[in-house]
Amino acid sequence: MNEHPNTIVINRMTQAVFENDRDTLADLFTEDVSFHVRGPLPRPGDHTGVDGFLGALGTIFELTDGNVKIEQLFCIADGQWASEWEHAVLGRNGRTLETENAFVYRFDNSRIAEMWMICAAPAGSESFWD
């Protein structure tokens, strides 16, 4: 069974994030990609474009000194939509935050046009970022 083309794009995007590869991200995203971040993270809200996306995720990598480990639990796609579930372990100042994150993607011409990230960290985990 072949992987859906959208799951391949998502996996390439994840690799580009960890490699801080802005050029690849620009190829995988539409120019006006919308990134919606919800949950107890340092920059929740709506972010536009590659720079907005990198700004939101870059803050997580900066505050953790890159101590970010993720495990994709599943990624499925159909038509112009895809969903992903991951387990993340973040380290900061000798503390650890484990969370499950859900992602929903909308594609336009095989590129990510909109992305929702919902962080399902336990109650009280906002203090991890203080």
PDB file of C-alpha atoms in Angstrom, residues 33-38 43-49 52-53 56 114-117:
ATOM      1  CA  VAL A  33      -0.291  29.355   4.834  1.00  0.00           C
ATOM      2  CA  SER A  34      -2.276  29.829   8.060  1.00  0.00           C
ATOM      3  CA  PHE A  35      -0.956  28.143  11.190  1.00  0.00           C
ATOM      4  CA  HIS A  36      -3.437  27.995  14.089  1.00  0.00           C
ATOM      5  CA  VAL A  37      -1.881  27.057  17.450  1.00  0.00           C
ATOM      6  CA  ARG A  38      -4.089  26.139  20.401  1.00  0.00           C
ATOM      7  CA  ARG A  43       2.850  31.465  21.168  1.00  0.00           C
ATOM      8  CA  PRO A  44      -0.757  30.344  20.771  1.00  0.00           C
ATOM      9  CA  GLY A  45      -2.838  32.093  18.162  1.00  0.00           C
ATOM     10  CA  ASP A  46      -2.871  32.436  14.404  1.00  0.00           C
ATOM     11  CA  HIS A  47       0.295  32.827  12.355  1.00  0.00           C
ATOM     12  CA  THR A  48       0.660  33.489   8.622  1.00  0.00           C
ATOM     13  CA  GLY A  49       3.319  32.441   6.144  1.00  0.00           C
ATOM     14  CA  GLY A  52       4.834  33.046  11.137  1.00  0.00           C
ATOM     15  CA  PHE A  53       5.058  29.259  11.273  1.00  0.00           C
ATOM     16  CA  ALA A  56       5.730  30.030  16.553  1.00  0.00           C
ATOM     17  CA  GLU A 114      -3.820  25.666   6.530  1.00  0.00           C
ATOM     18  CA  MET A 115      -2.668  23.840   9.629  1.00  0.00           C
ATOM     19  CA  TRP A 116      -4.182  23.486  13.094  1.00  0.00           C
ATOM     20  CA  MET A 117      -2.008  22.378  16.025  1.00  0.00           C
TER      21      MET A 117
END
